[in-house]
């Protein structure tokens, strides 16, 4: 999405950072692969993010937004084209179910054309409360959601996706190497609006699949994204 001048500036900064650093830390194996085009593998380590398990949450923050626990999907992301927010809304609107809602958290600025398109695509079953920074509210929105929508196409290990796993969310994710490694069997994957629409239908209809994905999400969070392990990895690097 950047022009030639900005891309050149980013490339220069990346090159300088890679070669002046003593140690490179990637947050995802695919990012480590990229860094290996700049420095030897011996100079690179991979340390992902962590998340606190969410095993319970009050319903009040959810109901305050006019939502019913288990009767909505949630997206928490920057409103950017590379996060597929517009296709998520368009695919969801194909549903003919007034009892299900989609919650899209993120700052909207009507001076930005993409943001205007997102707002115009929404219907009365799409709730857009803006950005919410109260962590108790965000945790409740995750915990009580039917599934978490993750349209990110780039970016390594995304903290919001990790937090969704720790909350036991079934995930509907864009199919790419970043999301596949993070979510694994906790997600069902889409490539375009049509396949996304089909995945939403599946998530709304198949209770057993939602339960299996939820169990897999918590297992993946315990396996790869515990804060204790993240801290230990950084301590190990700091002592070298």
Coordinates of C-alpha atoms in Angstrom, one line a residue:
X1 CA 0.0 0.0 0.0
X2 CA 3.0 2.3 0.2
X3 CA 4.6 4.3 -2.6
X4 CA 8.1 3.8 -3.9
X5 CA 9.7 6.5 -1.7
X6 CA 8.1 5.0 1.5
X7 CA 9.1 1.5 0.5
X8 CA 12.7 2.5 -0.1
X9 CA 12.8 4.3 3.3
X10 CA 11.4 1.2 5.1
X11 CA 13.9 -1.1 3.3
X12 CA 16.8 1.1 4.2
X13 CA 15.7 1.2 7.9
X14 CA 15.3 -2.5 7.9
X15 CA 18.7 -3.1 6.4
X16 CA 20.4 -0.7 8.9
X17 CA 18.5 -2.3 11.8
X18 CA 19.4 -5.8 10.7
X19 CA 23.1 -5.2 10.4
X20 CA 23.7 -2.9 13.4
X21 CA 21.8 -5.1 15.9
X22 CA 23.6 -7.7 17.9
X23 CA 20.7 -10.0 17.9
X24 CA 17.5 -10.2 15.8
X25 CA 14.2 -11.4 17.4
X26 CA 11.4 -12.5 15.1
X27 CA 7.9 -13.0 16.4
X28 CA 7.0 -15.7 13.8
X29 CA 9.0 -18.3 11.9
X30 CA 8.1 -16.7 8.6
X31 CA 9.6 -13.4 9.9
X32 CA 12.7 -15.3 10.9
X33 CA 12.9 -16.6 7.3
X34 CA 12.7 -13.1 6.0
X35 CA 15.4 -11.9 8.5
X36 CA 17.6 -14.8 7.3
X37 CA 17.8 -13.0 3.9
X38 CA 19.6 -10.2 5.8
X39 CA 21.7 -12.0 8.5
X40 CA 22.8 -15.6 9.2
X41 CA 20.4 -17.8 11.1
X42 CA 22.8 -17.9 14.0
X43 CA 22.0 -14.2 14.7
X44 CA 18.2 -14.7 14.8
X45 CA 15.8 -16.2 17.3
X46 CA 12.0 -16.5 17.3
X47 CA 10.0 -15.3 20.3
X48 CA 6.3 -14.9 19.9
X49 CA 3.8 -13.0 22.0
X50 CA 1.9 -14.2 25.0
X51 CA -1.7 -13.8 26.4
X52 CA -3.4 -14.3 29.6
X53 CA -6.0 -17.2 29.6
X54 CA -9.6 -15.9 29.8
X55 CA -11.7 -18.6 31.5
X56 CA -14.6 -16.4 32.6
X57 CA -16.0 -13.0 31.9
X58 CA -19.1 -11.0 33.0
X59 CA -21.9 -10.6 30.5
X60 CA -22.7 -7.0 31.3
X61 CA -20.2 -5.4 28.9
X62 CA -21.6 -7.5 26.1
X63 CA -25.2 -6.8 26.9
X64 CA -24.4 -3.1 27.2
X65 CA -23.7 -3.1 23.5
X66 CA -27.0 -4.7 22.7
X67 CA -25.4 -8.2 22.2
X68 CA -26.4 -11.6 23.4
X69 CA -23.6 -14.0 24.5
X70 CA -22.9 -16.6 21.8
X71 CA -25.0 -14.7 19.3
X72 CA -22.3 -12.6 17.6
X73 CA -19.0 -12.7 15.8
X74 CA -16.2 -10.3 16.7
X75 CA -13.4 -8.6 14.8
X76 CA -10.7 -6.5 16.6
X77 CA -8.3 -4.9 14.2
X78 CA -7.2 -1.7 12.6
X79 CA -9.6 -0.8 9.8
X80 CA -7.2 -1.4 6.9
X81 CA -7.6 -3.1 3.6
X82 CA -4.9 -5.7 4.5
X83 CA -7.1 -6.7 7.4
X84 CA -10.1 -7.6 5.2
X85 CA -12.6 -5.6 7.3
X86 CA -14.8 -4.7 4.3
X87 CA -14.9 -8.3 3.0
X88 CA -15.8 -9.5 6.5
X89 CA -18.7 -7.2 6.7
X90 CA -19.8 -8.0 3.1
X91 CA -19.7 -11.7 3.7
X92 CA -21.5 -11.4 7.0
X93 CA -24.3 -9.4 5.4
X94 CA -25.2 -12.4 3.2
X95 CA -26.7 -14.1 6.3
X96 CA -30.4 -13.8 6.7
X97 CA -30.3 -14.2 10.4
X98 CA -31.3 -11.2 12.5
X99 CA -30.4 -13.0 15.7
X100 CA -26.7 -13.0 14.8
X101 CA -24.6 -9.9 14.9
X102 CA -21.1 -8.9 13.9
X103 CA -19.1 -6.6 16.1
X104 CA -16.2 -4.7 14.5
X105 CA -13.9 -2.9 16.9
X106 CA -11.6 -0.3 15.5
X107 CA -11.3 3.4 15.0
X108 CA -13.3 4.8 12.0
X109 CA -12.5 8.1 10.4
X110 CA -14.9 9.2 7.7
X111 CA -12.2 11.3 6.0
X112 CA -10.6 8.0 4.9
X113 CA -12.3 6.5 1.9
X114 CA -11.8 2.9 3.0
X115 CA -13.4 3.7 6.4
X116 CA -16.4 5.3 4.6
X117 CA -16.8 2.2 2.5
X118 CA -16.8 0.0 5.7
X119 CA -19.4 2.1 7.4
X120 CA -21.6 2.2 4.2
X121 CA -21.4 -1.6 3.9
X122 CA -22.7 -2.2 7.4
X123 CA -26.3 -3.0 8.2
X124 CA -28.2 -3.0 11.5
X125 CA -26.7 -6.4 12.3
X126 CA -23.2 -4.9 12.2
X127 CA -22.2 -3.1 15.4
X128 CA -19.3 -0.7 15.2
X129 CA -18.6 0.8 18.6
X130 CA -15.2 2.2 17.6
X131 CA -12.0 1.4 19.4
X132 CA -12.5 0.0 22.9
X133 CA -9.4 0.1 25.2
X134 CA -11.0 -1.2 28.4
X135 CA -9.4 -4.6 28.7
X136 CA -12.3 -6.1 30.8
X137 CA -14.7 -5.1 28.1
X138 CA -12.5 -6.5 25.3
X139 CA -12.0 -9.8 27.2
X140 CA -15.7 -10.1 27.7
X141 CA -16.4 -9.5 24.0
X142 CA -13.9 -12.2 23.1
X143 CA -15.0 -14.7 25.6
X144 CA -18.7 -14.5 24.8
X145 CA -18.3 -14.5 21.0
X146 CA -19.4 -17.3 18.8
X147 CA -16.2 -16.9 16.8
X148 CA -13.4 -14.4 16.3
X149 CA -12.9 -13.0 12.8
X150 CA -9.3 -12.5 11.7
X151 CA -8.7 -11.1 8.3
X152 CA -5.1 -10.1 8.6
X153 CA -3.0 -11.0 5.6
X154 CA 0.4 -9.9 6.8
X155 CA 2.3 -9.3 10.0
X156 CA 3.8 -12.3 11.7
X157 CA 2.3 -13.3 15.1
X158 CA -0.7 -11.0 15.7
X159 CA -1.3 -10.2 19.4
X160 CA -5.1 -10.0 18.9
X161 CA -5.2 -13.5 17.3
X162 CA -3.1 -14.8 20.2
X163 CA -5.5 -13.2 22.7
X164 CA -8.4 -14.8 20.9
X165 CA -6.8 -18.3 21.3
X166 CA -6.3 -17.6 25.0
X167 CA -10.0 -16.8 25.3
X168 CA -11.0 -20.1 23.7
X169 CA -12.3 -18.5 20.5
X170 CA -13.0 -20.5 17.4
X171 CA -11.3 -18.4 14.7
X172 CA -12.3 -17.7 11.1
X173 CA -9.0 -16.6 9.6
X174 CA -7.5 -15.5 6.3
X175 CA -5.5 -18.4 4.9
X176 CA -1.9 -17.5 5.0
X177 CA 1.3 -18.8 6.5
X178 CA 1.2 -16.3 9.4
X179 CA -2.3 -17.2 10.6
X180 CA -1.9 -20.9 9.9
X181 CA 1.1 -21.2 12.2
X182 CA -0.5 -19.2 15.0
X183 CA -4.0 -20.6 15.0
X184 CA -3.5 -24.1 13.6
X185 CA -6.5 -26.3 14.2
X186 CA -8.3 -23.6 16.2
X187 CA -9.3 -21.9 12.9
X188 CA -11.2 -22.4 9.7
X189 CA -9.7 -20.5 6.8
X190 CA -10.9 -18.4 3.9
X191 CA -9.3 -16.9 0.8
X192 CA -12.0 -14.6 -0.6
X193 CA -15.4 -13.2 0.2
X194 CA -17.2 -16.3 -1.1
X195 CA -15.1 -18.7 0.9
X196 CA -15.5 -16.4 3.9
X197 CA -19.2 -16.4 3.5
X198 CA -19.2 -20.2 3.5
X199 CA -17.0 -20.3 6.6
X200 CA -19.3 -18.0 8.5
X201 CA -22.2 -20.3 7.6
X202 CA -20.3 -23.3 8.9
X203 CA -19.4 -21.5 12.2
X204 CA -23.0 -20.5 12.8
X205 CA -24.4 -24.0 12.0
X206 CA -21.9 -26.4 13.5
X207 CA -21.8 -26.4 17.3
X208 CA -19.5 -29.4 17.5
X209 CA -16.9 -27.7 15.3
X210 CA -17.1 -24.5 17.4
X211 CA -16.4 -26.6 20.5
X212 CA -13.5 -28.5 18.9
X213 CA -11.9 -25.3 17.6
X214 CA -12.4 -23.7 21.1
X215 CA -10.6 -26.6 22.7
X216 CA -7.8 -26.4 20.1
X217 CA -7.5 -22.7 20.7
X218 CA -6.8 -23.1 24.4
X219 CA -4.4 -25.9 23.7
X220 CA -2.5 -23.9 21.2
X221 CA -2.3 -20.9 23.6
X222 CA -0.9 -23.1 26.3
X223 CA 1.6 -24.7 23.9
X224 CA 3.1 -21.6 22.3
X225 CA 1.9 -18.4 23.8
X226 CA 2.4 -18.5 27.6
X227 CA 3.8 -15.3 29.1
X228 CA 6.1 -17.4 31.3
X229 CA 7.7 -18.9 28.3
X230 CA 8.1 -15.6 26.5
X231 CA 9.7 -14.1 29.5
X232 CA 12.1 -17.0 29.9
X233 CA 13.1 -16.7 26.2
X234 CA 13.9 -13.0 26.6
X235 CA 15.9 -13.6 29.8
X236 CA 17.9 -16.3 28.0
X237 CA 18.7 -13.9 25.2
X238 CA 19.6 -11.1 27.6
X239 CA 22.1 -13.3 29.4
X240 CA 24.0 -14.4 26.3

